[in-house]
Coordinates of C-alpha atoms and ligand atoms in Angstrom, one line a residue:
X1 CA 8.6 -28.2 130.3
X2 CA 5.4 -29.4 128.7
X3 CA 2.0 -29.0 128.7
X4 CA -1.1 -31.2 129.2
X5 CA -4.4 -30.1 127.6
X6 CA -7.2 -30.9 130.1
X7 CA -10.8 -30.8 129.8
X8 CA -13.0 -30.3 132.6
X9 CA -15.4 -32.8 133.2
X10 CA -18.7 -32.5 134.8
X11 CA -19.3 -36.2 136.0
X12 CA -16.6 -38.7 135.9
X13 CA -19.1 -41.3 135.6
X14 CA -19.8 -40.4 132.1
X15 CA -16.1 -39.4 131.0
X16 CA -15.0 -41.9 128.5
X17 CA -11.3 -40.8 128.4
X18 CA -11.6 -38.9 125.1
X19 CA -11.3 -35.3 124.8
X20 CA -14.2 -33.5 122.7
X21 CA -11.5 -30.7 121.7
X22 CA -13.4 -28.3 123.9
X23 CA -10.1 -28.0 125.7
X24 CA -10.6 -25.6 128.6
X25 CA -7.1 -25.6 130.3
X26 CA -3.4 -26.0 129.4
X27 CA -1.6 -27.1 132.3
X28 CA 2.0 -26.7 131.8
X29 CA 4.2 -28.8 134.1
X30 CA 7.9 -28.1 134.9
X31 CA 10.1 -31.3 134.4
X32 CA 10.5 -31.7 138.1
X33 CA 6.6 -32.0 138.6
X34 CA 4.8 -35.2 139.0
X35 CA 2.5 -35.7 136.2
X36 CA -0.7 -37.2 137.0
X37 CA -2.1 -39.4 134.4
X38 CA -5.6 -38.1 134.0
X39 CA -7.2 -41.6 132.9
X40 CA -5.5 -43.0 135.8
X41 CA -6.8 -40.7 137.8
X42 CA -10.5 -41.1 136.6
X43 CA -10.6 -44.8 136.0
X44 CA -7.9 -46.4 138.3
X45 CA -8.2 -44.6 141.6
X46 CA -11.2 -44.4 144.0
X47 CA -11.8 -41.9 146.7
X48 CA -10.4 -44.0 149.4
X49 CA -7.0 -44.1 147.3
X50 CA -6.8 -40.3 146.8
X51 CA -6.7 -37.8 149.4
X52 CA -7.5 -34.6 147.5
X53 CA -7.3 -31.4 148.9
X54 CA -9.8 -29.5 148.8
X55 CA -11.9 -31.5 146.5
X56 CA -12.7 -35.1 146.3
X57 CA -12.3 -37.3 143.2
X58 CA -16.0 -38.0 143.1
X59 CA -18.6 -38.0 140.6
X60 CA -18.3 -34.4 140.0
X61 CA -14.8 -34.2 139.4
X62 CA -15.0 -30.6 138.1
X63 CA -11.5 -29.8 139.7
X64 CA -8.8 -31.2 137.9
X65 CA -6.2 -29.4 140.4
X66 CA -5.3 -29.2 143.9
X67 CA -3.0 -31.6 146.1
X68 CA -3.4 -34.9 145.2
X69 CA -1.7 -37.7 147.5
X70 CA -1.4 -40.9 145.3
X71 CA 0.3 -43.9 147.2
X72 CA 1.4 -41.5 149.8
X73 CA 3.1 -39.4 147.2
X74 CA 2.0 -35.7 146.6
X75 CA 1.1 -34.4 143.2
X76 CA 0.6 -31.0 142.5
X77 CA -1.7 -29.8 139.8
X78 CA -1.2 -26.2 139.2
X79 CA -4.4 -24.5 137.9
X80 CA -6.6 -23.2 140.7
X81 CA -10.2 -23.5 139.2
X82 CA -13.1 -23.4 141.4
X83 CA -15.4 -24.7 138.7
X84 CA -18.5 -25.5 141.0
X85 CA -17.8 -24.2 144.3
X86 CA -21.5 -23.9 144.7
X87 CA -21.6 -27.8 144.3
X88 CA -19.0 -28.1 146.9
X89 CA -20.5 -25.8 149.3
X90 CA -24.0 -27.5 148.7
X91 CA -22.2 -30.7 149.7
X92 CA -20.5 -29.5 152.7
X93 CA -23.9 -27.9 154.1
X94 CA -26.3 -30.8 153.0
X95 CA -24.3 -34.1 152.8
X96 CA -21.2 -33.8 154.6
X97 CA -22.1 -32.1 157.8
X98 CA -25.8 -31.8 157.4
X99 CA -25.1 -28.1 158.5
X100 CA -27.8 -26.8 156.3
X101 CA -30.5 -29.3 157.3
X102 CA -29.8 -28.7 160.7
X103 CA -30.5 -24.7 160.4
X104 CA -33.5 -25.6 158.2
X105 CA -35.0 -27.8 161.4
X106 CA -33.8 -25.2 164.0
X107 CA -35.3 -22.2 162.4
X108 CA -38.2 -23.8 160.7
X109 CA -37.4 -22.4 157.2
X110 CA -34.9 -22.3 154.4
X111 CA -32.5 -19.4 154.5
X112 CA -33.5 -16.2 152.6
X113 CA -31.6 -13.6 150.7
X114 CA -33.0 -10.4 149.6
X115 CA -31.4 -8.9 146.3
X116 CA -32.0 -5.3 145.3
X117 CA -31.1 -4.1 141.7
X118 CA -31.4 -0.5 140.8
X119 CA -31.7 0.4 137.1
X120 CA -30.4 -1.7 133.8
X121 CA -26.7 -2.1 134.4
X122 CA -26.0 -5.1 132.2
X123 CA -23.3 -6.4 134.2
X124 CA -25.0 -6.0 137.5
X125 CA -27.9 -7.8 136.0
X126 CA -25.7 -10.5 135.3
X127 CA -24.2 -10.9 138.8
X128 CA -27.5 -10.4 140.4
X129 CA -29.0 -13.5 138.3
X130 CA -26.1 -15.5 139.2
X131 CA -26.7 -14.8 142.9
X132 CA -30.5 -15.8 142.4
X133 CA -29.5 -18.8 140.6
X134 CA -26.9 -19.6 143.6
X135 CA -29.7 -19.5 146.1
X136 CA -31.8 -21.7 143.9
X137 CA -29.1 -24.3 143.7
X138 CA -28.9 -24.4 147.4
X139 CA -32.6 -24.3 148.2
X140 CA -32.6 -20.9 149.6
X141 CA -35.3 -18.6 149.2
X142 CA -34.4 -15.3 147.1
X143 CA -36.5 -12.2 147.1
X144 CA -35.4 -9.9 144.1
X145 CA -36.3 -6.3 144.1
X146 CA -36.0 -4.5 140.8
X147 CA -36.1 -0.9 141.1
X148 CA -36.1 1.6 138.2
X149 CA -33.1 3.8 137.6
X150 CA -34.9 7.1 138.7
X151 CA -36.0 5.6 142.4
X152 CA -35.2 8.1 144.8
X153 CA -33.0 7.6 147.7
X154 CA -35.6 7.9 150.1
X155 CA -37.8 5.0 148.4
X156 CA -34.8 2.9 148.2
X157 CA -33.9 3.2 151.8
X158 CA -37.5 2.6 152.7
X159 CA -37.3 -0.8 150.9
X160 CA -34.1 -1.5 152.9
X161 CA -35.8 -0.6 155.9
X162 CA -38.8 -3.1 155.1
X163 CA -36.4 -5.9 154.6
X164 CA -34.6 -5.1 158.0
X165 CA -37.7 -5.8 159.6
X166 CA -38.9 -8.7 157.5
X167 CA -38.5 -12.0 159.2
X168 CA -38.3 -14.1 156.1
X169 CA -35.3 -12.1 154.9
X170 CA -31.8 -13.2 156.6
X171 CA -29.6 -11.2 154.4
X172 CA -29.7 -8.2 152.3
X173 CA -27.8 -7.5 149.2
X174 CA -27.9 -4.1 147.2
X175 CA -26.2 -4.6 144.1
X176 CA -23.6 -1.8 143.4
X177 CA -23.0 0.5 141.7
X178 CA -25.9 2.6 142.4
X179 CA -27.1 5.5 140.0
X180 CA -25.2 8.8 140.8
X181 CA -28.1 10.4 142.7
X182 CA -28.0 7.8 145.3
X183 CA -25.6 8.1 148.0
X184 CA -24.1 4.4 148.3
X185 CA -22.6 5.2 151.9
X186 CA -26.2 5.8 153.2
X187 CA -27.5 2.8 151.6
X188 CA -24.9 0.5 153.1
X189 CA -25.4 2.0 156.4
X190 CA -29.1 1.4 156.5
X191 CA -28.6 -2.4 155.9
X192 CA -28.6 -4.0 159.2
X193 CA -25.3 -4.9 160.2
X194 CA -26.7 -8.5 161.1
X195 CA -28.2 -8.9 157.3
X196 CA -25.2 -7.3 155.7
X197 CA -24.2 -10.6 153.9
X198 CA -22.2 -8.2 151.6
X199 CA -20.1 -6.9 154.7
X200 CA -20.2 -3.3 153.5
X201 CA -22.0 -1.8 156.6
X202 CA -19.2 0.1 158.5
X203 CA -19.9 -2.1 161.5
X204 CA -18.7 -5.1 159.8
X205 CA -16.0 -3.3 158.2
X206 CA -14.7 -2.1 161.5
X207 CA -15.0 -5.5 163.1
X208 CA -13.1 -7.0 160.2
X209 CA -10.4 -4.4 160.9
X210 CA -10.0 -5.2 164.5
X211 CA -10.1 -8.8 163.7
X212 CA -13.7 -9.5 165.0
X213 CA -16.0 -12.0 163.7
X214 CA -18.1 -10.3 160.9
X215 CA -19.6 -10.5 157.4
X216 CA -16.9 -10.2 155.2
X217 CA -17.1 -8.9 151.8
X218 CA -17.9 -12.1 149.4
X219 CA -14.8 -11.7 146.8
X220 CA -12.0 -11.1 149.4
X221 CA -13.5 -13.8 151.5
X222 CA -13.7 -16.1 148.4
X223 CA -9.8 -15.5 147.7
X224 CA -9.1 -16.1 151.4
X225 CA -11.0 -19.4 151.2
X226 CA -9.2 -20.3 147.8
X227 CA -5.9 -19.7 149.5
X228 CA -7.0 -21.7 152.5
X229 CA -8.4 -24.7 150.5
X230 CA -5.0 -25.0 148.6
X231 CA -2.8 -24.8 151.9
X232 CA -1.2 -21.7 150.6
X233 CA -0.5 -19.9 154.0
X234 CA 0.0 -16.1 153.7
X235 CA 1.8 -15.9 156.9
X236 CA 5.2 -14.0 156.7
X237 CA 4.6 -13.8 153.0
X238 CA 5.1 -10.8 150.6
X239 CA 1.6 -10.2 149.5
X240 CA 0.9 -7.6 146.8
X241 CA -2.7 -6.3 146.1
X242 CA -3.3 -4.2 143.1
X243 CA -6.2 -2.1 143.7
X244 CA -7.6 -0.4 146.8
X245 CA -11.5 -0.5 146.5
X246 CA -13.8 -0.7 149.8
X247 CA -15.4 -3.9 148.2
X248 CA -11.8 -5.9 147.3
X249 CA -8.6 -4.4 148.0
X250 CA -9.2 -2.9 151.6
X251 CA -10.9 -5.9 152.9
X252 CA -8.5 -8.3 151.5
X253 CA -5.7 -6.2 153.2
X254 CA -7.7 -6.9 156.3
X255 CA -8.2 -10.5 155.9
X256 CA -4.5 -11.2 155.0
X257 CA -3.1 -8.9 157.8
X258 CA -5.1 -10.8 160.1
X259 CA -3.5 -13.9 158.5
X260 CA 0.0 -12.5 159.4
X261 CA 1.1 -11.5 155.9
X262 CA 3.1 -8.6 155.0
X263 CA 0.9 -6.5 152.6
X264 CA 1.6 -3.9 150.2
X265 CA -1.4 -2.2 148.3
X266 CA -0.7 -0.5 144.8
X267 CA -2.9 1.8 143.4
X268 CA -3.1 4.6 140.8
X269 CA -0.7 6.8 142.3
X270 CA 1.9 3.8 143.1
X271 CA 5.3 4.5 141.4
X272 CA 7.3 1.7 139.7
X273 CA 4.4 -0.9 140.3
X274 CA 6.7 -3.6 138.7
X275 CA 9.4 -3.2 141.2
X276 CA 7.0 -3.8 143.8
X277 CA 5.0 -6.7 142.3
X278 CA 8.1 -8.5 141.2
X279 CA 8.7 -9.2 145.0
X280 CA 5.1 -10.7 145.7
X281 CA 4.8 -14.4 146.8
X282 CA 1.2 -14.0 146.4
X283 CA 0.0 -11.3 143.8
X284 CA -3.7 -10.3 143.8
X285 CA -4.8 -7.9 140.9
X286 CA -8.1 -6.5 141.7
X287 CA -7.6 -3.4 139.4
X288 CA -10.3 -3.6 136.6
X289 CA -8.1 -3.2 133.6
X290 CA -7.6 -6.0 131.1
X291 CA -4.2 -7.8 131.3
X292 CA -2.6 -5.2 133.5
X293 CA -0.3 -7.8 134.8
X294 CA 1.9 -8.8 132.4
X295 CA 4.7 -11.6 132.9
X296 CA 7.5 -9.3 133.5
X297 CA 5.7 -8.2 136.7
X298 CA 5.7 -11.5 138.4
X299 CA 8.1 -13.3 140.4
X300 CA 9.0 -17.0 139.3
X301 CA 6.6 -19.4 141.5
X302 CA 4.4 -16.5 142.5
X303 CA 0.6 -17.2 143.5
X304 CA -1.3 -15.1 141.3
X305 CA -5.0 -14.5 142.0
X306 CA -7.0 -12.6 139.5
X307 CA -10.2 -10.8 140.8
X308 CA -10.7 -8.7 137.5
X309 CA -13.6 -9.4 135.3
X310 CA -13.2 -7.4 132.0
X311 CA -14.3 -7.6 128.5
X312 CA -12.0 -7.3 125.5
X313 CA -13.0 -5.8 122.3
X314 CA -14.6 -9.1 121.1
X315 CA -16.7 -9.0 124.3
X316 CA -14.8 -12.0 125.9
X317 CA -14.3 -12.0 129.6
X318 CA -10.7 -11.6 130.6
X319 CA -8.9 -10.8 134.0
X320 CA -6.5 -8.4 135.2
X321 CA -3.9 -10.7 134.4
X322 CA -2.3 -11.7 131.2
X323 CA -3.1 -15.5 131.8
X324 CA -1.6 -17.0 128.8
X325 CA 1.9 -15.7 129.5
X326 CA 1.8 -15.4 133.5
X327 CA 0.7 -18.9 134.1
X328 CA 4.4 -20.1 132.7
X329 CA 5.9 -18.5 136.1
X330 CA 3.2 -18.8 138.5
X331 CA 3.0 -21.6 140.8
X332 CA -0.7 -21.2 141.2
X333 CA -3.0 -18.8 139.0
X334 CA -6.8 -18.3 138.8
X335 CA -8.5 -18.4 135.6
X336 CA -11.0 -15.8 134.4
X337 CA -13.8 -16.9 134.1
X338 CA -14.1 -19.6 136.5
X339 CA -11.7 -18.8 139.4
X340 CA -12.6 -15.9 141.9
X341 CA -16.1 -15.2 140.3
X342 CA -17.7 -18.3 141.6
X343 CA -16.1 -18.2 144.6
X344 CA -17.9 -14.8 145.4
X345 CA -21.3 -16.4 145.0
X346 CA -20.3 -19.5 147.1
X347 CA -18.9 -17.3 149.8
X348 CA -22.3 -14.9 149.6
X349 CA -24.1 -18.3 150.3
X350 CA -22.0 -19.0 153.1
X351 CA -22.7 -15.3 154.6
X352 CA -26.3 -15.9 154.0
X353 CA -26.2 -19.0 156.1
X354 CA -24.3 -17.3 158.8
X355 CA -27.0 -14.7 158.7
X356 CA -29.8 -16.9 159.1
X357 CA -27.8 -18.3 162.2
X358 CA -27.6 -14.9 163.3
X359 CA -31.3 -14.0 163.2
X360 CA -32.4 -17.0 164.8
X361 CA -29.9 -17.1 167.7
X362 CA -27.9 -20.1 166.7
Ligands
GUN1 N1 -20.6 -4.9 142.8 C1 -19.5 -5.5 142.7 N2 -19.2 -6.4 143.4 C2 -20.4 -6.4 144.3 C3 -20.5 -7.3 145.7 O1 -19.6 -8.2 145.9 N3 -21.8 -6.9 146.2 C4 -22.4 -5.9 145.5 N4 -23.7 -5.7 146.5 N5 -22.2 -5.3 144.8 C5 -21.2 -5.6 144.0

C-alpha cells in the first residue's frame, strides 16, 4: 500500500502540475488499485475521454475522486469529497438542465428562503451564514431574521406565521437549537409543511416514514445523495447509524429503509457498539463525539460516512470518525470538513427549489 498526496485544485486551467505544499488529502491505494496519474488526468484527458461519476473533469475539477472510466477501464479513487457541491448543483440547475432558469421564467421570480436565527450561538451563526451564502451563490433570495435570545415563543411563532403567508418566501428555516424557553416542537409545527425545507414538520416526517414524497432533512438527504452519486447501493447492505437524533439518525433510518437497507441504530444505551459496527457495510457516525469511531470498530472495506462536526482542544474542526486511522480500512470515507457538511447546504438549496415549485403549482 502506498499513498498519494493530493492537492485539491479549484480550476484545472490554472493548475501547473506542482503542489504548493498545502496538501489536503492523503489517498492510500491498495496495491490492487489502479493508480491514476493526476497529471495525465488534468493535462492529457479531456472531458470526452473521461466518464466521471458523478463529477466531470471540467475547469472546476475540485473533485479528485469518484468512478473514473479511462479507456474503458474503471479507476476508483477512494476519498469522497464534495468540495463544491454548490457549484455542481448550480451547474445542474442553471447550465445542464436549465431547470433553475425554467423555474424563474415560470414563476417570474427567483426562489426565496427565509432563515430565522434566535440568539447568539456561534456555531448556529456559522451555519446560517453558509446557508445565506449558498443562496447568494445560486442567485436565490434570502431573508434573514435575527431575533434576540430573549424573544418570546409567541413572538417567534408570529414571525413564522408571517413568513408562511409571505409570497416572496418559498422556504422557511428556523435554525436549531433554540433557547430553552422556546418549544421547538411548536416551532416546527407552525412552519407550513409546504415551506418546511428542513423537513422537520411532523407532516413531512410522517410522509418520509411511509415513503411518500416529502421534504427530507438536509443532512440525511445529503448522505443519501452522496451514496447515490457514488453508486453505493444500500439495498441489502448492513447499515449502522450511530446516533438517533430527529435531524439525522431517524430520517436517515427512514431514507435508507426506503432503499431496502438492513439498518441498526446505535445510541447511548446500546451495549457493545463495536460488535455491531464491525458488521457494517455502511457505517454512518452522527453521534457528536470527536473521533468516536476508531479503526477497530470498522470492517475492512466499509463505507464510512462522518456526519459529526466537533472542535478539538486546538479549536480545529474534526468529525466523529478518527479519519487518519479509519481511512486505511474504508473503501470510501468522507472527510470533515468538506464531506457531508457542504452536502447539507446543497440539499437545502435543492429543497428551496422544490418548495418554490410547490408554492407555484409546478
Ligand atoms: N441545526 C443543526 N442542523 C440543523 C438543520 O439541518 N436545520 C436547522 N434548522 N437547524 C439545524
